[in-house]
Amino acid sequence: MTENLADLTATDLLSRYRDGSLSPVEVIEAVLARVESLEPKLCATYALDPSAARDAAKDSEHRWQQGEPAGPLDGVPITIKENIATRGTPVPQGTAATELIPATEDAPAAARLRAAGAVIFSKTTMPEYGMLSSGVSTFHHLTRNPWDLGKTAGGSSAGAAAAAAAGYGPIHIGTDIGGSIRLPAGWCGVVGLKPTHGRVPVGTPYPGRAIGPLTRTASDAALALTVMSGPDRVDPTSLPPITEPDNFSPSTLRIGLLLDAGLGLPVDPEVTAAVTNAAALLESAGAVVEPIAPIITRDMLDGLDRFWRVRSAADINALPPERQAKVLPEIRRWVSTAADISGFEVFDGFSQMAAMAVAVDAAFADYDFILSPVAPITAFAAELAYPTDDPLKPFEHIAFTVPYNMSAHPATSVNCGFSSEGLPIGLQIAGPRFTDLAVLRLAAVIESRTAIRPWPTE
């Protein structure tokens, strides 16, 4: 098969830029050709700017020719989720209800990628207010899964996951507050990391919110994370720069295996089988793997739902009526019950975030990592806002992912197999706080021992 430059990893590109065998100009042309070919079907991009991308690639080519790259990602094509501000581009939050006002400056993550020489050639799509695990939006066209166009790419980092699987370049940046990186990564068969809370500065920090990479390989995710990490004054929760783990070896690990979240949608048997097989691969590498009991409770998930309903209702009710009417009907139905929730219930819901954090910490008392499915099911129909198709039961699929948002632990998705329909199945690997690179190291072990299928690039 003829090599397509759009499919090369970031580490491969940088090696070839360094030895002069490849130019960033050639690469961006290949990426833009891939986008032009697949975008009518996938609808993963927002604010695509080929002209600026070509100019940036030419500048990068010149720097490499002079032996003076701008930074560790010079010339690497990258997309950024639309809710991460980039100067000059509006941030619609996936909804037609937003006023389109261009951002005045880059968010910290975008600024660091740009300073590192990355060629930011497009933003990527997201669903309504980022509150859906699908690509359904009143602003963007419906984003679809490259593995099966009838299925969702997931969400809220919908476009980022679809772009990664389809080969729109090697690195894509998303956000995650309940699974919004890991769920689409799992359903699209790519690596998606929700880092330790504060690892990557967030322009508007909020409990559980994180920024992280979606890539085809764990090594590319680690590269992107390293560039984006470090403190920034705009985010008082931001952490010191990331450091490499010491003496990492699967043979020394104790791993908890969570196959039943204890609530939410039942786990598909094919998902259980694929995750169990991945655990067996780590056992064969010397790890001790033990089943563990469910981590969170129904009260925790329902309380969080109540709190987020009220929070979202407050945001939507602050809009003028003509803009409220533009909000996706499923979201309006979800928040319509907020007025019936008492102040005591709101406070209890808010408290469930801390309750989840305590529960996750307790689960790590005896284990170095925790394995689980990313989602209990494979990708559902693209047109559905929720896998339940019920706005009043919106979180039945996030019981494996959301605990780590509330606890601030790093968690990544890595492909561990495919269903009988050919849909990717994601394995979630969670680790103690600050072990982001170790989580990706373990994902790389799974990568190296999992059968590879051709990427969906046609």
Tab-separated table of C-alpha atoms in Angstrom:
chain	number	residue	atom	x	y	z
A	1	MET	CA	0.000	0.000	0.000
A	2	THR	CA	1.313	3.441	-0.922
A	3	GLU	CA	2.164	5.562	2.104
A	4	ASN	CA	-0.145	8.517	2.670
A	5	LEU	CA	1.517	11.332	4.569
A	6	ALA	CA	-1.757	12.173	6.299
A	7	ASP	CA	-1.507	8.881	8.211
A	8	LEU	CA	1.976	9.355	9.669
A	9	THR	CA	2.280	9.826	13.416
A	10	ALA	CA	3.653	13.047	14.846
A	11	THR	CA	6.784	11.242	16.007
A	12	ASP	CA	7.345	9.900	12.474
A	13	LEU	CA	6.808	13.338	10.941
A	14	LEU	CA	9.251	15.030	13.290
A	15	SER	CA	11.905	12.397	12.632
A	16	ARG	CA	11.572	12.929	8.890
A	17	TYR	CA	11.502	16.707	9.152
A	18	ARG	CA	14.688	16.428	11.163
A	19	ASP	CA	16.528	14.334	8.559
A	20	GLY	CA	15.197	16.418	5.664
A	21	SER	CA	13.353	13.582	3.938
A	22	LEU	CA	9.963	15.265	4.317
A	23	SER	CA	8.578	18.802	4.379
A	24	PRO	CA	5.668	20.212	6.399
A	25	VAL	CA	4.379	21.629	3.099
A	26	GLU	CA	4.004	18.132	1.630
A	27	VAL	CA	2.289	16.926	4.781
A	28	ILE	CA	-0.291	19.689	5.040
A	29	GLU	CA	-1.221	19.147	1.393
A	30	ALA	CA	-1.814	15.455	2.087
A	31	VAL	CA	-3.885	16.273	5.167
A	32	LEU	CA	-5.982	18.856	3.333
A	33	ALA	CA	-6.562	16.372	0.513
A	34	ARG	CA	-7.778	13.794	3.051
A	35	VAL	CA	-10.104	16.371	4.592
A	36	GLU	CA	-11.453	17.377	1.193
A	37	SER	CA	-12.117	13.729	0.368
A	38	LEU	CA	-13.847	12.674	3.589
A	39	GLU	CA	-15.318	15.815	5.092
A	40	PRO	CA	-18.550	15.756	3.051
A	41	LYS	CA	-19.329	12.449	4.797
A	42	LEU	CA	-17.830	13.011	8.274
A	43	CYS	CA	-18.497	16.724	8.987
A	44	ALA	CA	-15.748	16.858	11.632
A	45	THR	CA	-14.270	20.321	11.011
A	46	TYR	CA	-15.190	23.884	11.918
A	47	ALA	CA	-13.410	27.011	10.682
A	48	LEU	CA	-11.126	25.035	8.364
A	49	ASP	CA	-8.477	27.448	7.028
A	50	PRO	CA	-6.367	25.879	4.239
A	51	SER	CA	-4.700	29.168	3.279
A	52	ALA	CA	-3.409	29.901	6.774
A	53	ALA	CA	-2.360	26.258	7.124
A	54	ARG	CA	-0.297	26.407	3.956
A	55	ASP	CA	1.370	29.631	5.106
A	56	ALA	CA	2.192	28.115	8.492
A	57	ALA	CA	3.601	24.979	6.835
A	58	LYS	CA	5.844	27.098	4.578
A	59	ASP	CA	7.153	28.968	7.611
A	60	SER	CA	7.824	25.660	9.341
A	61	GLU	CA	9.589	24.285	6.266
A	62	HIS	CA	11.898	27.312	6.295
A	63	ARG	CA	12.707	26.852	9.989
A	64	TRP	CA	13.565	23.178	9.479
A	65	GLN	CA	15.760	24.061	6.486
A	66	GLN	CA	17.628	26.494	8.726
A	67	GLY	CA	17.921	23.882	11.453
A	68	GLU	CA	15.913	26.087	13.829
A	69	PRO	CA	12.534	24.471	14.574
A	70	ALA	CA	10.252	26.602	16.726
A	71	GLY	CA	9.541	23.783	19.139
A	72	PRO	CA	8.755	20.100	19.619
A	73	LEU	CA	5.720	20.128	17.276
A	74	ASP	CA	7.030	22.281	14.459
A	75	GLY	CA	5.182	21.451	11.252
A	76	VAL	CA	2.802	18.906	12.791
A	77	PRO	CA	-0.829	19.350	11.629
A	78	ILE	CA	-3.201	19.744	14.569
A	79	THR	CA	-6.889	20.450	15.090
A	80	ILE	CA	-8.448	22.012	18.182
A	81	LYS	CA	-11.983	21.553	19.489
A	82	GLU	CA	-14.135	24.604	18.834
A	83	ASN	CA	-14.722	25.405	22.538
A	84	ILE	CA	-10.970	25.954	23.064
A	85	ALA	CA	-10.457	29.551	21.997
A	86	THR	CA	-8.199	30.384	19.067
A	87	ARG	CA	-7.696	34.017	18.181
A	88	GLY	CA	-9.985	35.374	15.505
A	89	THR	CA	-12.464	32.461	15.550
A	90	PRO	CA	-15.885	32.497	17.273
A	91	VAL	CA	-16.603	29.872	19.918
A	92	PRO	CA	-20.200	28.736	19.305
A	93	GLN	CA	-20.197	25.906	21.898
A	94	GLY	CA	-21.976	23.691	19.386
A	95	THR	CA	-25.211	25.675	19.499
A	96	ALA	CA	-26.992	28.135	17.234
A	97	ALA	CA	-27.969	30.034	20.398
A	98	THR	CA	-24.460	31.510	20.763
A	99	GLU	CA	-23.519	34.939	19.417
A	100	LEU	CA	-20.606	34.530	17.005
A	101	ILE	CA	-17.950	36.813	18.459
A	102	PRO	CA	-14.332	36.112	17.415
A	103	ALA	CA	-12.011	35.154	20.269
A	104	THR	CA	-9.459	37.863	20.999
A	105	GLU	CA	-6.651	35.479	21.950
A	106	ASP	CA	-5.642	31.848	22.116
A	107	ALA	CA	-6.546	29.776	25.155
A	108	PRO	CA	-3.403	28.535	26.959
A	109	ALA	CA	-3.423	25.100	25.291
A	110	ALA	CA	-3.779	26.587	21.802
A	111	ALA	CA	-1.111	29.188	22.515
A	112	ARG	CA	1.381	26.530	23.626
A	113	LEU	CA	0.730	24.366	20.582
A	114	ARG	CA	1.160	27.362	18.278
A	115	ALA	CA	4.375	28.396	20.046
A	116	ALA	CA	5.673	24.841	19.606
A	117	GLY	CA	5.310	25.246	15.831
A	118	ALA	CA	2.141	23.194	15.346
A	119	VAL	CA	0.173	23.877	12.168
A	120	ILE	CA	-3.328	24.507	13.535
A	121	PHE	CA	-5.331	24.110	10.351
A	122	SER	CA	-8.887	23.678	11.691
A	123	LYS	CA	-11.162	23.602	14.695
A	124	THR	CA	-13.369	20.527	15.233
A	125	THR	CA	-17.057	20.092	15.916
A	126	MET	CA	-18.904	19.476	19.175
A	127	PRO	CA	-22.554	18.890	20.165
A	128	GLU	CA	-24.920	21.317	21.863
A	129	TYR	CA	-23.106	23.047	24.747
A	130	GLY	CA	-20.858	19.990	24.995
A	131	MET	CA	-23.578	18.259	27.018
A	132	LEU	CA	-24.096	15.286	24.686
A	133	SER	CA	-22.040	12.169	23.983
A	134	SER	CA	-22.888	12.488	20.295
A	135	GLY	CA	-22.341	14.875	17.402
A	136	VAL	CA	-25.879	16.344	17.448
A	137	SER	CA	-25.748	20.155	17.200
A	138	THR	CA	-27.913	23.058	16.073
A	139	PHE	CA	-24.795	24.841	14.801
A	140	HIS	CA	-22.598	22.168	13.219
A	141	HIS	CA	-23.535	19.547	10.673
A	142	LEU	CA	-23.959	16.089	12.211
A	143	THR	CA	-20.547	14.509	12.784
A	144	ARG	CA	-20.381	10.813	11.893
A	145	ASN	CA	-18.134	7.896	12.798
A	146	PRO	CA	-15.534	7.022	10.117
A	147	TRP	CA	-15.888	3.312	10.902
A	148	ASP	CA	-19.631	3.374	10.174
A	149	LEU	CA	-21.307	6.533	8.899
A	150	GLY	CA	-24.591	5.446	10.423
A	151	LYS	CA	-23.058	5.592	13.915
A	152	THR	CA	-22.118	8.461	16.183
A	153	ALA	CA	-18.529	9.599	16.580
A	154	GLY	CA	-19.375	10.228	20.214
A	155	GLY	CA	-19.029	13.492	22.035
A	156	SER	CA	-18.552	16.038	23.073
A	157	SER	CA	-15.169	15.895	21.301
A	158	ALA	CA	-17.000	14.519	18.280
A	159	GLY	CA	-15.030	16.106	15.465
A	160	ALA	CA	-11.682	15.494	17.162
A	161	ALA	CA	-12.272	11.740	17.432
A	162	ALA	CA	-13.618	11.426	13.890
A	163	ALA	CA	-10.684	13.445	12.558
A	164	ALA	CA	-8.150	11.295	14.409
A	165	ALA	CA	-9.624	8.037	13.102
A	166	ALA	CA	-9.920	9.384	9.554
A	167	GLY	CA	-6.336	10.658	9.389
A	168	TYR	CA	-6.842	14.421	9.415
A	169	GLY	CA	-3.279	14.627	10.698
A	170	PRO	CA	-1.909	13.036	13.869
A	171	ILE	CA	-2.979	15.205	16.840
A	172	HIS	CA	-6.391	16.535	17.835
A	173	ILE	CA	-7.216	18.409	21.037
A	174	GLY	CA	-10.495	17.926	22.895
A	175	THR	CA	-12.122	18.622	26.243
A	176	ASP	CA	-13.673	16.314	28.827
A	177	ILE	CA	-16.004	16.907	31.787
A	178	GLY	CA	-17.756	13.539	32.023
A	179	GLY	CA	-16.146	11.408	29.323
A	180	SER	CA	-16.076	13.831	26.381
A	181	ILE	CA	-12.597	12.785	25.230
A	182	ARG	CA	-12.626	9.108	26.202
A	183	LEU	CA	-16.112	8.203	24.941
A	184	PRO	CA	-15.596	9.432	21.362
A	185	ALA	CA	-12.046	8.075	21.377
A	186	GLY	CA	-13.358	4.666	22.393
A	187	TRP	CA	-16.111	4.669	19.785
A	188	CYS	CA	-13.691	5.817	17.063
A	189	GLY	CA	-10.851	3.455	17.997
A	190	VAL	CA	-8.253	6.085	18.921
A	191	VAL	CA	-6.294	7.063	22.032
A	192	GLY	CA	-7.940	9.782	24.095
A	193	LEU	CA	-6.504	11.116	27.361
A	194	LYS	CA	-8.331	13.045	30.063
A	195	PRO	CA	-5.345	14.223	32.061
A	196	THR	CA	-5.086	14.924	35.767
A	197	HIS	CA	-7.218	17.986	36.521
A	198	GLY	CA	-4.985	21.039	36.086
A	199	ARG	CA	-2.370	19.223	34.011
A	200	VAL	CA	-3.342	21.366	30.992
A	201	PRO	CA	-4.494	24.904	31.870
A	202	VAL	CA	-8.134	25.582	31.027
A	203	GLY	CA	-9.163	29.116	30.064
A	204	THR	CA	-12.382	28.773	32.074
A	205	PRO	CA	-11.666	26.184	34.798
A	206	TYR	CA	-14.613	24.256	36.229
A	207	PRO	CA	-14.846	21.136	38.424
A	208	GLY	CA	-14.104	18.096	36.281
A	209	ARG	CA	-13.194	20.003	33.121
A	210	ALA	CA	-9.978	18.946	31.372
A	211	ILE	CA	-8.215	19.426	28.041
A	212	GLY	CA	-6.372	16.543	26.414
A	213	PRO	CA	-5.257	14.919	23.142
A	214	LEU	CA	-6.942	12.434	20.807
A	215	THR	CA	-4.443	10.589	18.614
A	216	ARG	CA	-3.852	7.254	16.931
A	217	THR	CA	-0.967	6.351	19.249
A	218	ALA	CA	-0.162	6.770	22.925
A	219	SER	CA	3.244	8.250	22.067
A	220	ASP	CA	1.637	11.082	20.091
A	221	ALA	CA	-0.738	11.743	22.985
A	222	ALA	CA	2.210	11.961	25.372
A	223	LEU	CA	3.994	14.388	23.047
A	224	ALA	CA	0.980	16.693	22.806
A	225	LEU	CA	0.345	16.532	26.543
A	226	THR	CA	3.930	17.451	27.357
A	227	VAL	CA	3.722	20.552	25.156
A	228	MET	CA	0.413	21.703	26.674
A	229	SER	CA	1.186	21.034	30.344
A	230	GLY	CA	2.427	23.539	32.911
A	231	PRO	CA	0.981	26.356	35.029
A	232	ASP	CA	-0.793	29.436	33.701
A	233	ARG	CA	-2.225	32.372	35.639
A	234	VAL	CA	-5.593	32.117	33.874
A	235	ASP	CA	-6.161	28.763	35.591
A	236	PRO	CA	-5.510	28.735	39.355
A	237	THR	CA	-5.884	24.936	39.358
A	238	SER	CA	-3.048	24.400	36.867
A	239	LEU	CA	-0.126	22.170	37.836
A	240	PRO	CA	3.671	22.249	37.391
A	241	PRO	CA	5.120	20.803	34.161
A	242	ILE	CA	4.734	17.087	33.662
A	243	THR	CA	7.583	14.678	34.442
A	244	GLU	CA	8.384	11.211	33.142
A	245	PRO	CA	7.448	8.194	35.315
A	246	ASP	CA	10.227	6.186	36.960
A	247	ASN	CA	10.889	2.464	36.484
A	248	PHE	CA	7.653	1.664	34.660
A	249	SER	CA	7.084	-2.051	34.069
A	250	PRO	CA	3.801	-3.954	33.707
A	251	SER	CA	5.306	-6.854	35.655
A	252	THR	CA	5.301	-4.806	38.877
A	253	LEU	CA	1.701	-3.592	38.662
A	254	ARG	CA	-1.429	-4.391	40.633
A	255	ILE	CA	-4.458	-3.607	38.503
A	256	GLY	CA	-8.145	-3.475	39.399
A	257	LEU	CA	-10.590	-4.692	36.744
A	258	LEU	CA	-14.021	-3.031	36.784
A	259	LEU	CA	-16.402	-4.813	34.412
A	260	ASP	CA	-19.681	-3.703	36.003
A	261	ALA	CA	-20.272	-0.058	36.942
A	262	GLY	CA	-23.222	-1.112	39.078
A	263	LEU	CA	-25.588	1.302	37.356
A	264	GLY	CA	-26.487	2.702	33.967
A	265	LEU	CA	-26.771	0.784	30.731
A	266	PRO	CA	-25.851	-2.908	30.895
A	267	VAL	CA	-22.456	-3.747	29.457
A	268	ASP	CA	-22.605	-5.380	26.043
A	269	PRO	CA	-21.084	-8.901	26.169
A	270	GLU	CA	-18.718	-8.040	23.305
A	271	VAL	CA	-17.428	-5.046	25.294
A	272	THR	CA	-16.908	-7.243	28.348
A	273	ALA	CA	-15.027	-9.803	26.275
A	274	ALA	CA	-12.705	-7.240	24.668
A	275	VAL	CA	-11.860	-5.561	27.990
A	276	THR	CA	-11.315	-8.945	29.647
A	277	ASN	CA	-8.937	-9.929	26.839
A	278	ALA	CA	-6.993	-6.694	27.318
A	279	ALA	CA	-6.678	-7.428	31.021
A	280	ALA	CA	-5.366	-10.881	30.144
A	281	LEU	CA	-2.703	-9.297	27.945
A	282	LEU	CA	-1.427	-7.344	30.945
A	283	GLU	CA	-1.536	-10.473	33.088
A	284	SER	CA	0.618	-12.206	30.489
A	285	ALA	CA	3.092	-9.326	30.861
A	286	GLY	CA	3.314	-10.054	34.579
A	287	ALA	CA	0.705	-7.723	36.087
A	288	VAL	CA	-1.604	-8.863	38.866
A	289	VAL	CA	-5.194	-8.193	37.768
A	290	GLU	CA	-8.108	-8.513	40.200
A	291	PRO	CA	-11.845	-7.831	39.790
A	292	ILE	CA	-13.174	-4.889	41.808
A	293	ALA	CA	-16.649	-3.814	42.889
A	294	PRO	CA	-18.502	-0.794	41.445
A	295	ILE	CA	-17.004	2.556	42.450
A	296	ILE	CA	-19.918	4.996	42.352
A	297	THR	CA	-23.576	4.795	43.337
A	298	ARG	CA	-26.894	5.710	41.767
A	299	ASP	CA	-27.215	8.647	44.181
A	300	MET	CA	-23.886	10.033	42.990
A	301	LEU	CA	-24.784	9.965	39.304
A	302	ASP	CA	-28.341	11.223	39.803
A	303	GLY	CA	-27.143	14.005	42.094
A	304	LEU	CA	-24.648	15.167	39.509
A	305	ASP	CA	-27.418	15.097	36.887
A	306	ARG	CA	-29.602	17.351	39.055
A	307	PHE	CA	-26.787	19.802	39.674
A	308	TRP	CA	-25.822	20.004	35.996
A	309	ARG	CA	-29.476	20.483	34.984
A	310	VAL	CA	-29.766	23.513	37.237
A	311	ARG	CA	-26.408	24.894	36.102
A	312	SER	CA	-27.341	24.525	32.434
A	313	ALA	CA	-30.841	25.898	33.006
A	314	ALA	CA	-29.339	29.012	34.591
A	315	ASP	CA	-27.118	29.545	31.544
A	316	ILE	CA	-29.939	29.015	29.056
A	317	ASN	CA	-32.488	31.095	30.987
A	318	ALA	CA	-30.045	34.005	30.922
A	319	LEU	CA	-30.374	34.126	27.114
A	320	PRO	CA	-33.012	36.306	25.438
A	321	PRO	CA	-36.101	34.311	24.381
A	322	GLU	CA	-35.210	34.311	20.694
A	323	ARG	CA	-31.871	32.646	21.458
A	324	GLN	CA	-33.356	30.202	23.955
A	325	ALA	CA	-35.617	28.990	21.158
A	326	LYS	CA	-32.542	28.007	19.122
A	327	VAL	CA	-31.253	25.559	21.743
A	328	LEU	CA	-31.548	21.879	20.790
A	329	PRO	CA	-34.988	20.571	21.868
A	330	GLU	CA	-33.439	17.648	23.767
A	331	ILE	CA	-31.363	20.040	25.872
A	332	ARG	CA	-34.399	22.253	26.517
A	333	ARG	CA	-36.334	19.181	27.625
A	334	TRP	CA	-33.502	18.138	29.941
A	335	VAL	CA	-33.317	21.513	31.721
A	336	SER	CA	-37.112	21.947	31.800
A	337	THR	CA	-37.244	20.050	35.102
A	338	ALA	CA	-34.680	22.304	36.820
A	339	ALA	CA	-37.324	24.560	38.417
A	340	ASP	CA	-38.700	21.536	40.269
A	341	ILE	CA	-35.370	20.820	41.972
A	342	SER	CA	-35.065	22.288	45.473
A	343	GLY	CA	-32.061	24.151	46.801
A	344	PHE	CA	-31.360	21.239	49.135
A	345	GLU	CA	-31.308	18.871	46.154
A	346	VAL	CA	-28.988	21.186	44.211
A	347	PHE	CA	-26.563	21.296	47.143
A	348	ASP	CA	-26.740	17.523	47.497
A	349	GLY	CA	-26.063	17.167	43.769
A	350	PHE	CA	-23.044	19.447	44.007
A	351	SER	CA	-21.780	17.393	46.941
A	352	GLN	CA	-21.815	14.233	44.830
A	353	MET	CA	-18.746	15.449	42.951
A	354	ALA	CA	-16.730	15.203	46.169
A	355	ALA	CA	-18.411	11.903	47.025
A	356	MET	CA	-17.221	10.470	43.701
A	357	ALA	CA	-13.687	11.712	44.388
A	358	VAL	CA	-13.626	9.970	47.772
A	359	ALA	CA	-14.943	6.749	46.212
A	360	VAL	CA	-12.299	6.777	43.472
A	361	ASP	CA	-9.507	7.436	45.966
A	362	ALA	CA	-10.694	4.469	48.002
A	363	ALA	CA	-10.686	2.268	44.895
A	364	PHE	CA	-7.006	3.100	44.297
A	365	ALA	CA	-5.940	2.099	47.809
A	366	ASP	CA	-4.730	-1.315	46.617
A	367	TYR	CA	-4.134	-0.756	42.896
A	368	ASP	CA	-1.747	1.073	40.600
A	369	PHE	CA	-4.285	1.308	37.755
A	370	ILE	CA	-7.942	0.531	37.167
A	371	LEU	CA	-9.169	-0.994	33.894
A	372	SER	CA	-12.747	-0.824	32.656
A	373	PRO	CA	-14.769	-0.322	29.517
A	374	VAL	CA	-14.895	3.284	28.366
A	375	ALA	CA	-18.584	2.843	27.574
A	376	PRO	CA	-20.962	-0.059	28.167
A	377	ILE	CA	-21.955	-0.118	24.500
A	378	THR	CA	-20.438	0.410	21.086
A	379	ALA	CA	-21.309	3.478	19.016
A	380	PHE	CA	-25.040	4.120	18.712
A	381	ALA	CA	-27.053	5.728	15.880
A	382	ALA	CA	-25.559	9.024	14.738
A	383	GLU	CA	-28.846	10.927	14.797
A	384	LEU	CA	-29.547	10.246	18.490
A	385	ALA	CA	-28.592	12.877	21.030
A	386	TYR	CA	-28.335	10.216	23.755
A	387	PRO	CA	-27.919	6.431	23.570
A	388	THR	CA	-31.110	6.120	25.645
A	389	ASP	CA	-32.945	8.494	23.258
A	390	ASP	CA	-34.385	10.022	26.449
A	391	PRO	CA	-33.374	13.555	27.534
A	392	LEU	CA	-34.420	12.754	31.099
A	393	LYS	CA	-31.984	9.808	31.215
A	394	PRO	CA	-28.923	11.427	29.669
A	395	PHE	CA	-26.061	9.916	31.697
A	396	GLU	CA	-26.719	6.174	31.690
A	397	HIS	CA	-23.578	5.579	29.585
A	398	ILE	CA	-21.007	7.617	31.570
A	399	ALA	CA	-20.782	5.615	34.797
A	400	PHE	CA	-17.299	4.328	33.872
A	401	THR	CA	-15.888	7.714	32.804
A	402	VAL	CA	-17.364	10.505	34.944
A	403	PRO	CA	-15.896	9.370	38.303
A	404	TYR	CA	-12.397	10.307	37.153
A	405	ASN	CA	-13.506	13.799	36.151
A	406	MET	CA	-14.801	14.401	39.636
A	407	SER	CA	-11.752	12.833	41.301
A	408	ALA	CA	-9.200	14.570	38.995
A	409	HIS	CA	-7.463	11.254	38.163
A	410	PRO	CA	-5.992	10.748	34.673
A	411	ALA	CA	-7.800	8.260	32.456
A	412	THR	CA	-7.256	7.267	28.864
A	413	SER	CA	-9.090	5.309	26.203
A	414	VAL	CA	-7.244	2.878	23.968
A	415	ASN	CA	-8.705	0.491	21.424
A	416	CYS	CA	-8.835	-3.101	22.647
A	417	GLY	CA	-10.828	-4.781	19.909
A	418	PHE	CA	-13.854	-4.617	17.636
A	419	SER	CA	-17.442	-5.784	17.802
A	420	SER	CA	-18.922	-8.300	15.375
A	421	GLU	CA	-20.192	-5.281	13.412
A	422	GLY	CA	-16.647	-3.929	13.086
A	423	LEU	CA	-17.099	-1.109	15.611
A	424	PRO	CA	-14.180	-0.157	17.895
A	425	ILE	CA	-14.283	-1.012	21.606
A	426	GLY	CA	-12.458	1.252	24.021
A	427	LEU	CA	-10.545	0.160	27.113
A	428	GLN	CA	-10.274	2.783	29.856
A	429	ILE	CA	-7.067	2.907	31.905
A	430	ALA	CA	-7.195	5.154	34.974
A	431	GLY	CA	-4.266	5.939	37.252
A	432	PRO	CA	-3.492	7.894	40.421
A	433	ARG	CA	-3.331	11.660	40.143
A	434	PHE	CA	-0.271	13.016	38.299
A	435	THR	CA	0.528	9.678	36.585
A	436	ASP	CA	-0.596	10.871	33.141
A	437	LEU	CA	2.414	9.572	31.242
A	438	ALA	CA	2.345	6.249	33.070
A	439	VAL	CA	-1.293	5.809	32.006
A	440	LEU	CA	-0.204	6.395	28.404
A	441	ARG	CA	2.706	3.962	28.847
A	442	LEU	CA	0.238	1.267	29.831
A	443	ALA	CA	-1.967	2.205	26.864
A	444	ALA	CA	1.068	1.709	24.634
A	445	VAL	CA	1.459	-1.818	26.015
A	446	ILE	CA	-2.128	-2.577	24.994
A	447	GLU	CA	-1.498	-0.982	21.578
A	448	SER	CA	1.487	-3.218	20.983
A	449	ARG	CA	-0.461	-6.387	21.824
A	450	THR	CA	-3.784	-5.655	20.081
A	451	ALA	CA	-4.500	-6.696	16.507
A	452	ILE	CA	-4.437	-3.749	14.108
A	453	ARG	CA	-7.107	-3.070	11.487
A	454	PRO	CA	-6.745	-0.622	8.589
A	455	TRP	CA	-7.895	2.884	9.486
A	456	PRO	CA	-11.162	4.087	7.881
A	457	THR	CA	-9.621	6.584	5.481
A	458	GLU	CA	-11.794	6.161	2.399
